[in-house]
mmCIF file of N, CA and C in Angstrom:
data_model
loop_
_atom_site.group_PDB
_atom_site.id
_atom_site.type_symbol
_atom_site.label_atom_id
_atom_site.label_comp_id
_atom_site.label_asym_id
_atom_site.label_seq_id
_atom_site.Cartn_x
_atom_site.Cartn_y
_atom_site.Cartn_z
ATOM 1 N N MET X 40 18.098 -15.818 4.919
ATOM 2 C CA MET X 40 16.885 -16.170 4.205
ATOM 3 C C MET X 40 15.964 -14.950 4.207
ATOM 4 N N SER X 41 15.333 -14.701 3.084
ATOM 5 C CA SER X 41 14.488 -13.506 2.982
ATOM 6 C C SER X 41 13.099 -13.752 3.548
ATOM 7 N N ASP X 42 12.444 -12.674 3.886
ATOM 8 C CA ASP X 42 11.069 -12.701 4.365
ATOM 9 C C ASP X 42 10.163 -13.157 3.213
ATOM 10 N N PRO X 43 9.279 -14.147 3.438
ATOM 11 C CA PRO X 43 8.394 -14.628 2.368
ATOM 12 C C PRO X 43 7.560 -13.519 1.733
ATOM 13 N N GLN X 44 7.129 -12.539 2.532
ATOM 14 C CA GLN X 44 6.333 -11.452 1.969
ATOM 15 C C GLN X 44 7.162 -10.592 1.026
ATOM 16 N N GLU X 45 8.430 -10.382 1.361
ATOM 17 C CA GLU X 45 9.291 -9.618 0.475
ATOM 18 C C GLU X 45 9.474 -10.346 -0.850
ATOM 19 N N THR X 46 9.601 -11.652 -0.796
ATOM 20 C CA THR X 46 9.736 -12.449 -2.007
ATOM 21 C C THR X 46 8.483 -12.334 -2.853
ATOM 22 N N GLN X 47 7.315 -12.394 -2.209
ATOM 23 C CA GLN X 47 6.057 -12.262 -2.939
ATOM 24 C C GLN X 47 5.956 -10.891 -3.596
ATOM 25 N N CYS X 48 6.364 -9.848 -2.905
ATOM 26 C CA CYS X 48 6.302 -8.508 -3.498
ATOM 27 C C CYS X 48 7.300 -8.377 -4.639
ATOM 28 N N GLU X 49 8.413 -9.058 -4.551
ATOM 29 C CA GLU X 49 9.363 -9.051 -5.664
ATOM 30 C C GLU X 49 8.733 -9.751 -6.872
ATOM 31 N N LEU X 50 8.004 -10.837 -6.632
ATOM 32 C CA LEU X 50 7.287 -11.507 -7.719
ATOM 33 C C LEU X 50 6.237 -10.590 -8.326
ATOM 34 N N LEU X 51 5.533 -9.859 -7.502
ATOM 35 C CA LEU X 51 4.540 -8.902 -7.983
ATOM 36 C C LEU X 51 5.209 -7.891 -8.911
ATOM 37 N N ARG X 52 6.304 -7.349 -8.478
ATOM 38 C CA ARG X 52 7.050 -6.368 -9.280
ATOM 39 C C ARG X 52 7.513 -6.986 -10.609
ATOM 40 N N GLU X 53 8.019 -8.206 -10.561
ATOM 41 C CA GLU X 53 8.477 -8.875 -11.780
ATOM 42 C C GLU X 53 7.331 -9.099 -12.765
ATOM 43 N N HIS X 54 6.176 -9.517 -12.255
ATOM 44 C CA HIS X 54 5.023 -9.742 -13.131
ATOM 45 C C HIS X 54 4.541 -8.438 -13.751
ATOM 46 N N LEU X 55 4.554 -7.358 -12.989
ATOM 47 C CA LEU X 55 4.130 -6.068 -13.525
ATOM 48 C C LEU X 55 5.109 -5.567 -14.586
ATOM 49 N N GLU X 56 6.394 -5.742 -14.343
ATOM 50 C CA GLU X 56 7.387 -5.331 -15.333
ATOM 51 C C GLU X 56 7.270 -6.165 -16.602
ATOM 52 N N ALA X 57 7.033 -7.466 -16.448
ATOM 53 C CA ALA X 57 6.866 -8.339 -17.614
ATOM 54 C C ALA X 57 5.609 -7.954 -18.389
ATOM 55 N N ALA X 58 4.537 -7.638 -17.674
ATOM 56 C CA ALA X 58 3.294 -7.226 -18.341
ATOM 57 C C ALA X 58 3.537 -5.970 -19.160
ATOM 58 N N ARG X 59 4.264 -5.036 -18.619
ATOM 59 C CA ARG X 59 4.569 -3.796 -19.354
ATOM 60 C C ARG X 59 5.346 -4.102 -20.624
ATOM 61 N N SER X 60 6.354 -4.952 -20.506
ATOM 62 C CA SER X 60 7.137 -5.330 -21.680
ATOM 63 C C SER X 60 6.272 -6.031 -22.720
ATOM 64 N N ASN X 61 5.394 -6.912 -22.254
ATOM 65 C CA ASN X 61 4.500 -7.626 -23.164
ATOM 66 C C ASN X 61 3.554 -6.665 -23.864
ATOM 67 N N LEU X 62 3.064 -5.682 -23.153
ATOM 68 C CA LEU X 62 2.161 -4.702 -23.743
ATOM 69 C C LEU X 62 2.888 -3.898 -24.815
ATOM 70 N N LEU X 63 4.096 -3.461 -24.507
ATOM 71 C CA LEU X 63 4.883 -2.685 -25.474
ATOM 72 C C LEU X 63 5.255 -3.525 -26.690
ATOM 73 N N GLY X 64 5.431 -4.836 -26.468
ATOM 74 C CA GLY X 64 5.778 -5.741 -27.556
ATOM 75 C C GLY X 64 4.568 -6.311 -28.266
ATOM 76 N N GLU X 65 3.391 -5.835 -27.895
ATOM 77 C CA GLU X 65 2.127 -6.269 -28.491
ATOM 78 C C GLU X 65 1.906 -7.778 -28.360
ATOM 79 N N MET X 66 2.282 -8.327 -27.206
ATOM 80 C CA MET X 66 2.055 -9.740 -26.909
ATOM 81 C C MET X 66 0.914 -9.811 -25.894
ATOM 82 N N ARG X 67 -0.312 -9.758 -26.401
ATOM 83 C CA ARG X 67 -1.492 -9.624 -25.547
ATOM 84 C C ARG X 67 -1.698 -10.794 -24.592
ATOM 85 N N GLU X 68 -1.540 -12.021 -25.078
ATOM 86 C CA GLU X 68 -1.770 -13.178 -24.206
ATOM 87 C C GLU X 68 -0.794 -13.190 -23.044
ATOM 88 N N GLU X 69 0.458 -12.883 -23.321
ATOM 89 C CA GLU X 69 1.473 -12.840 -22.267
ATOM 90 C C GLU X 69 1.205 -11.685 -21.304
ATOM 91 N N TYR X 70 0.734 -10.576 -21.852
ATOM 92 C CA TYR X 70 0.380 -9.412 -21.034
ATOM 93 C C TYR X 70 -0.704 -9.779 -20.024
ATOM 94 N N VAL X 71 -1.785 -10.394 -20.505
ATOM 95 C CA VAL X 71 -2.890 -10.777 -19.623
ATOM 96 C C VAL X 71 -2.421 -11.812 -18.607
ATOM 97 N N LEU X 72 -1.618 -12.766 -19.041
ATOM 98 C CA LEU X 72 -1.097 -13.782 -18.123
ATOM 99 C C LEU X 72 -0.302 -13.129 -16.996
ATOM 100 N N ASN X 73 0.565 -12.191 -17.327
ATOM 101 C CA ASN X 73 1.358 -11.535 -16.283
ATOM 102 C C ASN X 73 0.503 -10.680 -15.361
ATOM 103 N N LEU X 74 -0.561 -10.088 -15.886
ATOM 104 C CA LEU X 74 -1.484 -9.357 -15.007
ATOM 105 C C LEU X 74 -2.162 -10.316 -14.033
ATOM 106 N N ARG X 75 -2.553 -11.480 -14.521
ATOM 107 C CA ARG X 75 -3.176 -12.491 -13.641
ATOM 108 C C ARG X 75 -2.191 -12.975 -12.589
ATOM 109 N N LEU X 76 -0.963 -13.237 -13.005
ATOM 110 C CA LEU X 76 0.058 -13.674 -12.053
ATOM 111 C C LEU X 76 0.326 -12.590 -11.009
ATOM 112 N N ALA X 77 0.333 -11.344 -11.431
ATOM 113 C CA ALA X 77 0.524 -10.230 -10.493
ATOM 114 C C ALA X 77 -0.627 -10.199 -9.492
ATOM 115 N N ALA X 78 -1.854 -10.378 -9.984
ATOM 116 C CA ALA X 78 -3.020 -10.368 -9.090
ATOM 117 C C ALA X 78 -2.929 -11.479 -8.052
ATOM 118 N N ASN X 79 -2.327 -12.602 -8.427
ATOM 119 C CA ASN X 79 -2.195 -13.727 -7.500
ATOM 120 C C ASN X 79 -1.163 -13.477 -6.412
ATOM 121 N N THR X 80 -0.340 -12.458 -6.558
ATOM 122 C CA THR X 80 0.691 -12.176 -5.547
ATOM 123 C C THR X 80 0.389 -10.922 -4.734
ATOM 124 N N LEU X 81 -0.817 -10.398 -4.844
ATOM 125 C CA LEU X 81 -1.171 -9.168 -4.127
ATOM 126 C C LEU X 81 -1.196 -9.320 -2.612
ATOM 127 N N ASN X 82 -1.206 -10.551 -2.117
ATOM 128 C CA ASN X 82 -1.258 -10.749 -0.667
ATOM 129 C C ASN X 82 -0.024 -10.207 0.046
ATOM 130 N N CYS X 83 1.014 -9.852 -0.699
ATOM 131 C CA CYS X 83 2.211 -9.284 -0.060
ATOM 132 C C CYS X 83 2.000 -7.826 0.333
ATOM 133 N N VAL X 84 0.979 -7.184 -0.220
ATOM 134 C CA VAL X 84 0.699 -5.785 0.095
ATOM 135 C C VAL X 84 -0.039 -5.737 1.428
ATOM 136 N N ALA X 85 0.604 -5.188 2.430
ATOM 137 C CA ALA X 85 0.055 -5.213 3.786
ATOM 138 C C ALA X 85 -1.189 -4.338 3.954
ATOM 139 N N ASP X 86 -1.197 -3.196 3.306
ATOM 140 C CA ASP X 86 -2.315 -2.264 3.439
ATOM 141 C C ASP X 86 -3.514 -2.768 2.634
ATOM 142 N N ALA X 87 -4.614 -3.079 3.316
ATOM 143 C CA ALA X 87 -5.797 -3.659 2.676
ATOM 144 C C ALA X 87 -6.401 -2.743 1.624
ATOM 145 N N GLN X 88 -6.442 -1.454 1.904
ATOM 146 C CA GLN X 88 -7.015 -0.508 0.945
ATOM 147 C C GLN X 88 -6.161 -0.442 -0.322
ATOM 148 N N ARG X 89 -4.863 -0.399 -0.160
ATOM 149 C CA ARG X 89 -3.959 -0.374 -1.315
ATOM 150 C C ARG X 89 -4.089 -1.672 -2.117
ATOM 151 N N ARG X 90 -4.182 -2.796 -1.407
ATOM 152 C CA ARG X 90 -4.338 -4.100 -2.061
ATOM 153 C C ARG X 90 -5.616 -4.134 -2.904
ATOM 154 N N ARG X 91 -6.731 -3.600 -2.363
ATOM 155 C CA ARG X 91 -7.998 -3.559 -3.107
ATOM 156 C C ARG X 91 -7.884 -2.669 -4.342
ATOM 157 N N ARG X 92 -7.214 -1.529 -4.200
ATOM 158 C CA ARG X 92 -7.038 -0.625 -5.357
ATOM 159 C C ARG X 92 -6.204 -1.283 -6.447
ATOM 160 N N LEU X 93 -5.149 -1.978 -6.042
ATOM 161 C CA LEU X 93 -4.315 -2.678 -7.012
ATOM 162 C C LEU X 93 -5.092 -3.789 -7.711
ATOM 163 N N LYS X 94 -5.891 -4.531 -6.947
ATOM 164 C CA LYS X 94 -6.711 -5.599 -7.538
ATOM 165 C C LYS X 94 -7.677 -5.016 -8.552
ATOM 166 N N LYS X 95 -8.330 -3.919 -8.185
ATOM 167 C CA LYS X 95 -9.277 -3.271 -9.094
ATOM 168 C C LYS X 95 -8.554 -2.816 -10.367
ATOM 169 N N LEU X 96 -7.398 -2.214 -10.228
ATOM 170 C CA LEU X 96 -6.639 -1.750 -11.375
ATOM 171 C C LEU X 96 -6.252 -2.920 -12.278
ATOM 172 N N LEU X 97 -5.742 -3.994 -11.689
ATOM 173 C CA LEU X 97 -5.344 -5.150 -12.489
ATOM 174 C C LEU X 97 -6.539 -5.771 -13.202
ATOM 175 N N ASP X 98 -7.683 -5.828 -12.530
ATOM 176 C CA ASP X 98 -8.903 -6.350 -13.167
ATOM 177 C C ASP X 98 -9.308 -5.470 -14.349
ATOM 178 N N GLU X 99 -9.245 -4.157 -14.177
ATOM 179 C CA GLU X 99 -9.604 -3.231 -15.252
ATOM 180 C C GLU X 99 -8.650 -3.343 -16.430
ATOM 181 N N LEU X 100 -7.371 -3.509 -16.160
ATOM 182 C CA LEU X 100 -6.399 -3.657 -17.240
ATOM 183 C C LEU X 100 -6.646 -4.930 -18.039
ATOM 184 N N GLN X 101 -7.006 -6.012 -17.343
ATOM 185 C CA GLN X 101 -7.291 -7.268 -18.042
ATOM 186 C C GLN X 101 -8.518 -7.143 -18.924
ATOM 187 N N LYS X 102 -9.524 -6.442 -18.443
ATOM 188 C CA LYS X 102 -10.758 -6.279 -19.209
ATOM 189 C C LYS X 102 -10.574 -5.374 -20.424
ATOM 190 N N ALA X 103 -9.597 -4.472 -20.347
ATOM 191 C CA ALA X 103 -9.388 -3.501 -21.421
ATOM 192 C C ALA X 103 -8.724 -4.106 -22.655
ATOM 193 N N VAL X 104 -8.208 -5.311 -22.521
ATOM 194 C CA VAL X 104 -7.488 -5.935 -23.654
ATOM 195 C C VAL X 104 -8.465 -6.454 -24.685
#
């Protein structure tokens, strides 16, 4: 059985990859949704400073749409 945090980080990676694909495919609603889903899985990032930077980046990307 895998570590729950590893699973969460895999979900984070999947949401970020999906957001990229959505952006390239000009699917804005799906892009924003995947950014939100990615933000909801940031708790897997152990380093608090890195987690805050990622949250800030995801928030900025959502606002830029």
